[in-house]
Each structure stands twice: as C-alpha cells, then as structure tokens.
Coordinates of C-alpha atoms and ligand atoms in Angstrom, one line a residue:
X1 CA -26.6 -7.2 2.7
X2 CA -25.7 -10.1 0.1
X3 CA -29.6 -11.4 0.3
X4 CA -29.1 -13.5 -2.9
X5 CA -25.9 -15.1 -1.1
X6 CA -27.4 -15.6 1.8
X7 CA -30.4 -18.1 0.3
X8 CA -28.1 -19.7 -1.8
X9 CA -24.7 -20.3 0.1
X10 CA -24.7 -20.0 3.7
X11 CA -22.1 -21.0 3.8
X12 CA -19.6 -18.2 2.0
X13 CA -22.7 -15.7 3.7
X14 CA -21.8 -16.5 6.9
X15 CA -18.2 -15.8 7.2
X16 CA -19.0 -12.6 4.6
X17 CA -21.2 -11.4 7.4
X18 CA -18.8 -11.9 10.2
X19 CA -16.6 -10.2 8.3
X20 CA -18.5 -7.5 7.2
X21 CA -19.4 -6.9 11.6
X22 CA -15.4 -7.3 12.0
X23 CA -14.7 -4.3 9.8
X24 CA -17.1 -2.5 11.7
X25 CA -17.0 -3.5 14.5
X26 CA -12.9 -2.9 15.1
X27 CA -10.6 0.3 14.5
X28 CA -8.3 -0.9 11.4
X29 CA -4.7 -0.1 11.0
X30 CA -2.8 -2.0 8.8
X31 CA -2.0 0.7 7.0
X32 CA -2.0 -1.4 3.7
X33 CA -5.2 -1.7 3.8
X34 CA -8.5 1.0 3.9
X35 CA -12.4 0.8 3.4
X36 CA -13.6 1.7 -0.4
X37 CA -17.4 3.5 -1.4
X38 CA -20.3 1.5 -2.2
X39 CA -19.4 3.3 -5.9
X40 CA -16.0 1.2 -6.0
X41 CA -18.0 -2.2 -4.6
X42 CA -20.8 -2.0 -7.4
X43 CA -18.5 -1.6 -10.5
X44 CA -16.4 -4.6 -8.7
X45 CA -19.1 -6.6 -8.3
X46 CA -20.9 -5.8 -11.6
X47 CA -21.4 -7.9 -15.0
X48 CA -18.6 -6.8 -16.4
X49 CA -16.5 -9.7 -14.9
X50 CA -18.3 -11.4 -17.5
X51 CA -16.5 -9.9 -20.6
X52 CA -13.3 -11.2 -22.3
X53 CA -10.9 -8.5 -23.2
X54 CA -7.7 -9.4 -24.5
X55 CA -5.7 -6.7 -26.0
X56 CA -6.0 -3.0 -25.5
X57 CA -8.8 -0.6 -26.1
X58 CA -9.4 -0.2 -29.8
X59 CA -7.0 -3.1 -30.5
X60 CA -9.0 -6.5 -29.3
X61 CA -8.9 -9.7 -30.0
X62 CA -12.6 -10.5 -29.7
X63 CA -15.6 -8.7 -30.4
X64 CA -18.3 -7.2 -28.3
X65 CA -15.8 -4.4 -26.7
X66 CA -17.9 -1.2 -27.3
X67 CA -18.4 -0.8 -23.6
X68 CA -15.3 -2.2 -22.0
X69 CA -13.2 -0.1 -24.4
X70 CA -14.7 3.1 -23.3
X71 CA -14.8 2.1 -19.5
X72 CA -10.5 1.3 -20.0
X73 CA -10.5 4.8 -21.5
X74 CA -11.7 6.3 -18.5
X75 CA -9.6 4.6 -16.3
X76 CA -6.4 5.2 -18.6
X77 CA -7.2 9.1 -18.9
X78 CA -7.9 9.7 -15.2
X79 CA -4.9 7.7 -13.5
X80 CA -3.0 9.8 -15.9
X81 CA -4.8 13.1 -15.2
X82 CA -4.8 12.0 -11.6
X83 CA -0.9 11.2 -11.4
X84 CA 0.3 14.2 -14.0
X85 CA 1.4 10.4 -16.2
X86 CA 2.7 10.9 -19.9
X87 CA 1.1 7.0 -20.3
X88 CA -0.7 4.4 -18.3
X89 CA -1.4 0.6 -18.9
X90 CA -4.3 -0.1 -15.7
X91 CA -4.8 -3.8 -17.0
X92 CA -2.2 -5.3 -13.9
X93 CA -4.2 -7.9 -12.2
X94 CA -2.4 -6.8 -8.6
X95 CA 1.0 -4.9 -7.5
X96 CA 3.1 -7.7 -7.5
X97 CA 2.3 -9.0 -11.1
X98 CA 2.6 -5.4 -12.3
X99 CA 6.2 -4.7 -10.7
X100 CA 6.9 -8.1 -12.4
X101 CA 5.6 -6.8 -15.7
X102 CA 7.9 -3.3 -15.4
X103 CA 11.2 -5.6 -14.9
X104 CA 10.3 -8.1 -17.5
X105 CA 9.3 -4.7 -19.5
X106 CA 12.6 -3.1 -19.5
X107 CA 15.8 -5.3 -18.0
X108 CA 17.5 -8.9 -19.1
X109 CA 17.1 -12.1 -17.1
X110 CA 20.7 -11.6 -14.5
X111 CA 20.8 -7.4 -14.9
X112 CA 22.0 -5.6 -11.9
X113 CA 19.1 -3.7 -9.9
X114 CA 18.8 -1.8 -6.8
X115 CA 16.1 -1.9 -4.0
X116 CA 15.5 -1.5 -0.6
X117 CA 16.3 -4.9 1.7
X118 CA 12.6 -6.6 2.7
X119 CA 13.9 -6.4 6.4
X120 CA 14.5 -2.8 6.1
X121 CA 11.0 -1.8 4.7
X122 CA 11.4 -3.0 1.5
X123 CA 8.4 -5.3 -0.5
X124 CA 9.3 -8.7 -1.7
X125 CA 9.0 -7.8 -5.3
X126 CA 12.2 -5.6 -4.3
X127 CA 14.6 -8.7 -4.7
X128 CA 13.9 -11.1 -1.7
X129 CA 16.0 -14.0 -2.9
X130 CA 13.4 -16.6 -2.7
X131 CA 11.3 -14.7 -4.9
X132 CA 10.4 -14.2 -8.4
X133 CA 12.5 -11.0 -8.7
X134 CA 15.5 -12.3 -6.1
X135 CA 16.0 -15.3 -8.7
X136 CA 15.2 -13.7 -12.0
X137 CA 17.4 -10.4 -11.3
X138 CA 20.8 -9.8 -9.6
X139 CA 19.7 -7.2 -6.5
X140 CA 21.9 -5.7 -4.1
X141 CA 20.0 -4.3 -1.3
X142 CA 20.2 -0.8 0.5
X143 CA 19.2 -0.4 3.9
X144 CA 18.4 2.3 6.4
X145 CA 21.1 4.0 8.5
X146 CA 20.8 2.1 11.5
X147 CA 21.1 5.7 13.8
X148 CA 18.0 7.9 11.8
X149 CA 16.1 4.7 10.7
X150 CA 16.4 6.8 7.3
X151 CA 17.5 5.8 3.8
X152 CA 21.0 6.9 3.7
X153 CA 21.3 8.5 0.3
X154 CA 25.1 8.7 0.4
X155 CA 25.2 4.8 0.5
X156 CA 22.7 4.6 -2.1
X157 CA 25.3 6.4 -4.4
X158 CA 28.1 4.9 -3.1
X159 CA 26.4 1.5 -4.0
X160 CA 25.2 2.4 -7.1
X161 CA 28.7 3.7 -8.4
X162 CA 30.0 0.4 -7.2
X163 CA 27.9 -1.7 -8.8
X164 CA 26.2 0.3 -12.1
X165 CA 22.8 -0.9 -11.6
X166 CA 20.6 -1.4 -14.6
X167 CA 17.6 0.1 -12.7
X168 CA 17.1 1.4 -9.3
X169 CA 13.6 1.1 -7.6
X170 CA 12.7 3.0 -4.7
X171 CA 9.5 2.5 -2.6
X172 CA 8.6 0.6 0.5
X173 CA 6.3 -1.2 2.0
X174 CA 7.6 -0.9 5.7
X175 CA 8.9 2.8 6.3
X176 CA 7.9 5.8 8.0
X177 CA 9.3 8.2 5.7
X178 CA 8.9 10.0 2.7
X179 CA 11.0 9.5 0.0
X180 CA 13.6 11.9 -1.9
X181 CA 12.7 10.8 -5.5
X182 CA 14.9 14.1 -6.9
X183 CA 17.6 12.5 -5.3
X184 CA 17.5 9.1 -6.5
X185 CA 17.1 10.5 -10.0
X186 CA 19.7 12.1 -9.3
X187 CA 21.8 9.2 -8.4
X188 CA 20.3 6.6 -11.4
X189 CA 21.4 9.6 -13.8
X190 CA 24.8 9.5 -12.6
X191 CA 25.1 5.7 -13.2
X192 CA 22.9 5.7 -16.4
X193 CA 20.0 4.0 -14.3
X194 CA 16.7 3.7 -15.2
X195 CA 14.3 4.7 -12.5
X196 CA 11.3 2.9 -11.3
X197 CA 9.4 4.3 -8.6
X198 CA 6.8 1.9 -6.4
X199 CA 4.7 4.2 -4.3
X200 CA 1.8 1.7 -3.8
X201 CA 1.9 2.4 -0.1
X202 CA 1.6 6.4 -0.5
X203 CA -0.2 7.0 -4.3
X204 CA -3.5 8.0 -2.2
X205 CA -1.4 10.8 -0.9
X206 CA 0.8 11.6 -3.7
X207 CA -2.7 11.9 -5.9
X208 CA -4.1 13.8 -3.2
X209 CA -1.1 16.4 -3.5
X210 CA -0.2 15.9 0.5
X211 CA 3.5 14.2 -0.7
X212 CA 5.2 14.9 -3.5
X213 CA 5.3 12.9 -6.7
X214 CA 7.7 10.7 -8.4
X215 CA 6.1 10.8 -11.9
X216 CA 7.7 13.9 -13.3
X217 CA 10.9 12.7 -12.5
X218 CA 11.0 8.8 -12.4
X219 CA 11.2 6.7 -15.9
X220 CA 8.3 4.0 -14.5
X221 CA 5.8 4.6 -11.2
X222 CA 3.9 1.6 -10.3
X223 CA 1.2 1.6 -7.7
X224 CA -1.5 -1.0 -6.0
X225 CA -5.0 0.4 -6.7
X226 CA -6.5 -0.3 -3.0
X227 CA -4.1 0.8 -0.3
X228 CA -4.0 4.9 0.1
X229 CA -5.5 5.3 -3.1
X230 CA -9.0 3.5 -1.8
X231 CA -9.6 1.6 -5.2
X232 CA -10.7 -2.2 -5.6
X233 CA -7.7 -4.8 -5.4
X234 CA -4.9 -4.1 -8.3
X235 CA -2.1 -1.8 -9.8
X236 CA -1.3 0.6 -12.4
X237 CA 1.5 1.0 -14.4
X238 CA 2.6 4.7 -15.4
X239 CA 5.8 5.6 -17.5
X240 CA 7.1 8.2 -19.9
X241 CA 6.1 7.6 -23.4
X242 CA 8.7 6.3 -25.0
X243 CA 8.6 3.3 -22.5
X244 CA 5.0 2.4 -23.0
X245 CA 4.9 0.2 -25.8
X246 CA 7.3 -1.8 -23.7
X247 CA 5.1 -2.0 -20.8
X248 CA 1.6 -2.7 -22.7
X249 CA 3.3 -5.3 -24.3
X250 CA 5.2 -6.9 -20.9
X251 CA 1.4 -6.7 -19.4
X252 CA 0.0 -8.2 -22.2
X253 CA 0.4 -10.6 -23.8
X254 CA 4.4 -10.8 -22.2
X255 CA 2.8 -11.6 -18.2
X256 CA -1.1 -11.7 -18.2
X257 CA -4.2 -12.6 -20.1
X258 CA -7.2 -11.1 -20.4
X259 CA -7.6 -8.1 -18.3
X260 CA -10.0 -8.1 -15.4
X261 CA -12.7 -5.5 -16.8
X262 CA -14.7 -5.5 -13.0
X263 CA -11.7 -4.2 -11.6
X264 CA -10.4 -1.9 -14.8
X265 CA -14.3 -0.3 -14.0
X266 CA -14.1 0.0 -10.2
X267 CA -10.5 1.8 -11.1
X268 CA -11.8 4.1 -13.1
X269 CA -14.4 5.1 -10.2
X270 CA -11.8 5.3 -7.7
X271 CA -9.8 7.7 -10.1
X272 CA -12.9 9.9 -10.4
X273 CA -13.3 9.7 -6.2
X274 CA -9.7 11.1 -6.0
X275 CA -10.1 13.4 -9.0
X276 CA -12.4 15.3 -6.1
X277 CA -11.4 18.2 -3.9
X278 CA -12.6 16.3 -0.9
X279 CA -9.6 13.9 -1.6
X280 CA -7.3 16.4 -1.0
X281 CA -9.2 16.7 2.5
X282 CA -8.8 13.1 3.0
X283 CA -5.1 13.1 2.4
X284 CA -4.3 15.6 4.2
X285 CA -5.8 14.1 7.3
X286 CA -4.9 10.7 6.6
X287 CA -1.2 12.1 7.2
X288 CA -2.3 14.4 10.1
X289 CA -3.7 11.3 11.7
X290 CA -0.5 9.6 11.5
X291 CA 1.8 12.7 12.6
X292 CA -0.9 13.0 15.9
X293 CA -0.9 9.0 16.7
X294 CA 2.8 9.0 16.1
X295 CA 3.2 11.8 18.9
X296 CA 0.7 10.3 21.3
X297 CA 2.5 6.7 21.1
X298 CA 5.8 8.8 21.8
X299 CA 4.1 10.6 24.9
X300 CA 3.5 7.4 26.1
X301 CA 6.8 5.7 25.7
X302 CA 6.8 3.8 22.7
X303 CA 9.8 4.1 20.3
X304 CA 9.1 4.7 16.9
X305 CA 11.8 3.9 14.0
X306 CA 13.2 7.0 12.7
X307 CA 11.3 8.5 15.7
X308 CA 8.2 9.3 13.9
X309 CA 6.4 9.3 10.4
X310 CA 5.9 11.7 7.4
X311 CA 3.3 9.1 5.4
X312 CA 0.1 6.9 6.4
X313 CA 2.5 4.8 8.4
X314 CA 4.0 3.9 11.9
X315 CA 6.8 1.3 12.9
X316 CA 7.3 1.1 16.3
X317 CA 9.7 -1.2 18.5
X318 CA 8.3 -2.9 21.1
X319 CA 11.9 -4.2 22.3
X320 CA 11.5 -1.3 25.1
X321 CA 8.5 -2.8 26.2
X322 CA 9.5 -6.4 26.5
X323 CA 6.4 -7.1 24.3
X324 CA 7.0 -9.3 21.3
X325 CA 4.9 -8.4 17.7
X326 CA 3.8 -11.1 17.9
X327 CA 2.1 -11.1 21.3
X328 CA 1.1 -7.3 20.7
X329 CA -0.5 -8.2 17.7
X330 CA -2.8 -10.6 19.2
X331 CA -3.4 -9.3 22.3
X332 CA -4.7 -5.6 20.2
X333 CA -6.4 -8.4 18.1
X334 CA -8.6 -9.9 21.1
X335 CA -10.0 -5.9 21.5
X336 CA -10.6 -5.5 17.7
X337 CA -7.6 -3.3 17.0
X338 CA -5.8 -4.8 14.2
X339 CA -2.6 -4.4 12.8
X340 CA 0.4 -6.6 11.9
X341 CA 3.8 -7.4 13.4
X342 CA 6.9 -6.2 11.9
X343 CA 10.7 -6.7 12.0
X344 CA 12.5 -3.4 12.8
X345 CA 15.8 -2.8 11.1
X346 CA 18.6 -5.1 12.0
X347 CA 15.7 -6.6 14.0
X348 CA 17.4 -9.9 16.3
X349 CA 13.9 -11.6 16.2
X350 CA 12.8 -13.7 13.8
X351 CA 10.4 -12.4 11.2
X352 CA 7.7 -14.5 12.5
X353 CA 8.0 -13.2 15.8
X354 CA 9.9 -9.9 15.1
X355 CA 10.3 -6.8 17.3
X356 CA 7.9 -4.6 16.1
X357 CA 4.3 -3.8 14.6
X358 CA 3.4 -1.7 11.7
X359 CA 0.3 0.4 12.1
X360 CA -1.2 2.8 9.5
X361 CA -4.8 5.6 9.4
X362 CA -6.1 5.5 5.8
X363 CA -8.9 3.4 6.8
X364 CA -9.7 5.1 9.9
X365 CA -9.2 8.5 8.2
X366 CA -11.9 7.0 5.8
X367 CA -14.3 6.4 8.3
X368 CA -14.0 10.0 9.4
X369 CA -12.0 9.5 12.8
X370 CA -9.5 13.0 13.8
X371 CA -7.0 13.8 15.7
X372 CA -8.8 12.9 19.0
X373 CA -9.7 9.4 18.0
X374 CA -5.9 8.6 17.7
X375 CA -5.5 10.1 20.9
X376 CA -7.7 7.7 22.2
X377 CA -6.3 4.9 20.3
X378 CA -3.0 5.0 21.4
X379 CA -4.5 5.3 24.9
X380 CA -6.1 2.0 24.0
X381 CA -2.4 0.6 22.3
X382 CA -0.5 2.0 25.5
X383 CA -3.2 -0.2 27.6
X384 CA -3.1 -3.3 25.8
X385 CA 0.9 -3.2 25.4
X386 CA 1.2 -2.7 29.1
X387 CA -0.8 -5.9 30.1
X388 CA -1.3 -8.1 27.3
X389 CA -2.3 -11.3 28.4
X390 CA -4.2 -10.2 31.4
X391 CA -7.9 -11.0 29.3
X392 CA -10.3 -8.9 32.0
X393 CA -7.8 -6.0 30.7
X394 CA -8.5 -6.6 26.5
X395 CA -12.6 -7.3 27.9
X396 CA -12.4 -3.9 28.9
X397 CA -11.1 -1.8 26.1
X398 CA -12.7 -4.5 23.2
X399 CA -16.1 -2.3 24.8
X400 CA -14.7 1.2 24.5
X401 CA -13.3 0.1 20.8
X402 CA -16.7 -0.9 20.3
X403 CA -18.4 1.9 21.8
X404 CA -16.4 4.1 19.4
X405 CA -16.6 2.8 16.1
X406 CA -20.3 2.1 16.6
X407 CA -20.2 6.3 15.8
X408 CA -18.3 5.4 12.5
X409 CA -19.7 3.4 9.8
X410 CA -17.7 1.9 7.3
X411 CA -18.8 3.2 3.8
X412 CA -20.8 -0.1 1.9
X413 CA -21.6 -1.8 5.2
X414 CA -25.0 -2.1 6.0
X415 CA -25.3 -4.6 9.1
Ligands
PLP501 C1 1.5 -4.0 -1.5 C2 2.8 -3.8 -2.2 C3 3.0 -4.5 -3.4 C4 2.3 -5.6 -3.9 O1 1.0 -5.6 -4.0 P1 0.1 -6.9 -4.1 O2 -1.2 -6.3 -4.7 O3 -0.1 -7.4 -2.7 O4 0.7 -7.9 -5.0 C5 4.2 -4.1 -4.1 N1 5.0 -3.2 -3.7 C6 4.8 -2.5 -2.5 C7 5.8 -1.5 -2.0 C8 3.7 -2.8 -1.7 O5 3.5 -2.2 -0.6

C-alpha cells in the first residue's frame, strides 16, 4: 500500500502504516466511526481534489465543470433517492459545518431552539454554550428521564409550550435509542416549530430501512456522510423544497467556499453502495449486532443506560464496576479494543474522566463479524473490566483479539 508515499515521505508513510495494522489489527467500536470500500477510498483520493467548483451544478463560477457537474448530480439524485428527500445540497464540508449552515439557513442570531443537553447524549452543535451554536442561538436543553434513560416526550412538550421554540432539533450523538420523530413533529406543530432532524449517528440504518425515517415528516434532516452510512468524511443536507434555496444559499456562499469535489465523488459512491440490497443486509445486522452485544454485556453484569439499545450503539455505566471510563478505555485500548469514555446522564464524574464508555458495531458489522463475535467480545470487555491494570491479563486477550480479526479483513487494507 501507498508505494509512492512510502519513497517520498517516510515520514507521513510510517505512521499511515501503523495505522493502517491498527485498523486491522484491533476490533473497532466507536460506534462513530466504520471501515469504507476501496470504491469510497479511490474517488477520495482521486484528481478531482484538484478542481475548483464554486457554485452549484449548472450554475458555476468558473469554467471547466463538465465533469464535476455531472458527478454532483449523482450524488444529489441518489442521497435523495436513497433518503425518500424532496431536495439535497451534498456540498457540506463535515456535520458540524452543515448543522451550522441549516441554523444560519433558517433562524435569527438570539432565536429560541431546542436540543438535547451534550451530557445527555446530545452533539455539541446541539447548543453547548461554549460553542458556535450555544453563543449564536438561545437553547434550552431537554434531557433523558433519569428512571428509563429515555427522552421524556411529555417534558419535551411541556418545554416547548413554555418556551415557543423557533426550531426543535432532535438527534444524538450519545443515546441508545431510537427516536419518535412523529412525535416531535407532532410537538414542533403544536408550537409552530420548524423541525430539524440530525440522524448522523443512524442515517446508515435509516437508508438501509432497519429504523424509520425522519425525512417524510421533518422540515430539514442533516446527516455526516461516514458514520452508519460508510461514506468518506462529510454531511448532507436534505429539506423540503420550499426550504432549499435557503439552504444552498447558507452552504454557499452564506458558510463555505468551494465545495470539496473528492469528497462530493466518494459521496456519490457511497450512495450507490447503499442504494444495494446487500445494505439492507448490513443494516439489519449492524443493529442485531448491537441488540446481541447489548444482551451479552447484561449477562455479565454490566449496566447499560436505558438498559439496552435499539441503534448501532451502547452506553454502559461502569459505576457498578468501580472502573472509571477513563481507565476502561485504556486498559481495552492496551488489547486493541477501542472505544471512547462517556458521561452517563446526570453523570457525578467529570467529563474527562466520566462514568461510562460508549461502544458501537457498524465497523465490525462491516468486517463481517455476527452474533458470536460479540459474544466473544464482551467476553473480552467483561475480562478486561474485571482486572484492568493487571498487564499479563490485557497480554492475554490483545492475542485472542488478534487471533480473531486476523479472520477479518478490513475492506482497502492490504498489509
Ligand atoms: C458526528 C456528529 C456531528 C458532527 O459531525 P462532524 O463531521 O464531526 O463535524 C453532528 N451531529 C451529530 C449528532 C453527530 O453525531
């Protein structure tokens, strides 16, 4: 792999390489992240990052666009076909930029808008007050019920008659279960909301029909490109159409230059690879996977928030175990099994040490592993967990992680 790299930069080549051995070589569960095909890498990685494109297909502001126009197209008419969209702008450079774009797209610098606290699952584009959208927007956080671990939609109401929202948005980036999109409509209507869905956690299994959709209902849907949907690094943007000249224009020229053409090409691959039946096969599993590690954790005594998962995702509290995230994390780190610490709700740790971890199977769905690899892997977690700093302990199942994923290779690794 990466000859050309390797005569000319060492350097970057080396740590590529290790990297490259580390994806392999380890059972990955952030469950933000996943392993895309060699298809996806080659349009990233392809000539067209050397193309200018400002404007929109057809309606550029320099010439030479024959090509890049018709590979927009493509990616434009299959997110839409792929997500049932009435529109779609796929020029965001990344999620955050993109939920960025939808606010500066349709609400006034101090509006009222709800989303889901950061420390209850939330994302930081939600209205964390250090960031762009806590300082540019007036949020007011819902949380979970601290009993189920669930959104409590009767507080969502109550909150939303209380304080008339401009816009609610519902999504997550830390929560175990699905979402009842009907229901916030429902809510938003009642209050004269508008509704922006951000399902860049679960748009790889919303596209491959194993939960259901926000689009038909929800004004706006924004989603990353390479989480559950197994594209390159971005977002999408789709809306209804009579909010779609307000979103093209807050992408561009309102937020971003020229769009990144690379990515807008390894988009429209992706699209095509979950345009496929075997997707649906995919998604399905990737949820399975989740339901089956989920159950094996609990078997084993770990507690789970809202005592189990409907999505990709897990969120279990260590507090039980007197193990910190922190300390979990690394310890599973030392024996290749990576993941990443979380706060629980109403969490008494601090976030850089919090309670919990956060563990996810759309990559290790993609590299074909079943219901009896998560068996084994939270036979592994249960192991670590129970004796994390002793190192003979990690030494032993690093091997067996080893021994297994040497039977599953990572689509566009070649070592
Ligand atoms: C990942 C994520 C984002 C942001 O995506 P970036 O590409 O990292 O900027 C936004 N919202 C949610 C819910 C996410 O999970």
């Amino acid at each position: 792999m990466y000859e050309t790299i390797k005569s000319q930069d060492p350097g970057v080549y080396g740590s590529m390489i290790a990297e490259a051995k580390r994806q392999s070589e380890g059972i990955e569960l952030i469950p933000s992240e996943n392993y895309v095909s060699q298809a996806v890498l080659e349009a990233n990685g392809s000539i067209l990052t050397n193309k200018y494109s400002e404007g929109y297909p057809g309606k550029r502001y320099y010439g030479g666009q024959e090509n890049v126009d018709v590979i927009e197209n493509l990616a434009i008419d299959r997110a839409k076909q792929l997500f049932g969209a009435e529109h779609a702008n796929v020029q965001p450079y990344s999620g955050s930029p993109a939920n960025t774009a939808i606010y500066f797209a349709l609400l006034e610098f101090g509006d009222t808008v709800m989303g889901l606290r950061l420390d209850h699952g939330g994302h930081i584009t939600h209205g964390l007050p250090i960031a762009f959208s806590g300082r540019a927007y007036h949020f007011v956080q819902y949380g979970v019920n601290p009993e189920t671990g669930t959104i409590d939609m009767d507080e969502v109401r109550k909150m939303a008659l209380e304080h008339k929202p401009k816009m609610i948005v519902a999504g997550f980036t830390a929560y175990p279960r699905d979402i009842e999109w009907k229901k916030f409509k429902e809510i938003a209507d009642e209050v004269g909301a508008l509704t922006m869905a951000d399902i860049s956690h679960t748009a790889g299994l919303i596209a491959g029909k194993a939960l259901e959709s926000p689009v038909p209902y929800f004004d706006v849907v924004m989603t990353t490109t390479h989480k559950t949907l197994r594209g390159p690094r971005g977002a999408i943007i789709l809306c209804k159409e009579k909010y779609a000249k307000a979103i093209d224009k807050a992408v561009f020229p309102g937020l971003q230059g020229g769009p990144h053409e690379h990515a807008i090409a390894a988009k429209a691959v992706a699209f095509g690879e979950a345009l496929k039946p075997e997707f649906k096969e995919y998604a399905m599993q990737v949820r399975k996977n989740a339901y089956h590690l989920a159950e094996e954790m609990k078997k084993r005594g770990f507690k789970l928030v809202s005592d189990g998962t409907d999505t990709h995702l897990i969120l279990a509290d260590l507090t039980s175990r007197n193990v910190p995230g922190k300390l979990a994390q690394q310890a599973l780190d030392e024996t290749g099994i990576t993941l990443n610490k979380n706060t629980v709700p109403n969490d008494p740790r601090s976030p850089f040490d919090p309670s919990g971890i956060r563990l996810g199977t759309p990559a290790v769905t993609t590299r074909g592993m079943k219901e009896a690899e998560m068996e084994k892997i939270a036979e592994w977690i249960d192991r670590v967990i129970a004796d994390a700093e002793n190192t003979a302990n990690l030494k032993t199942v690093k091997k067996e992680v080893e021994e297994l994923c040497s039977k599953f290779p990572v689509p566009g690794i070649k070592l």
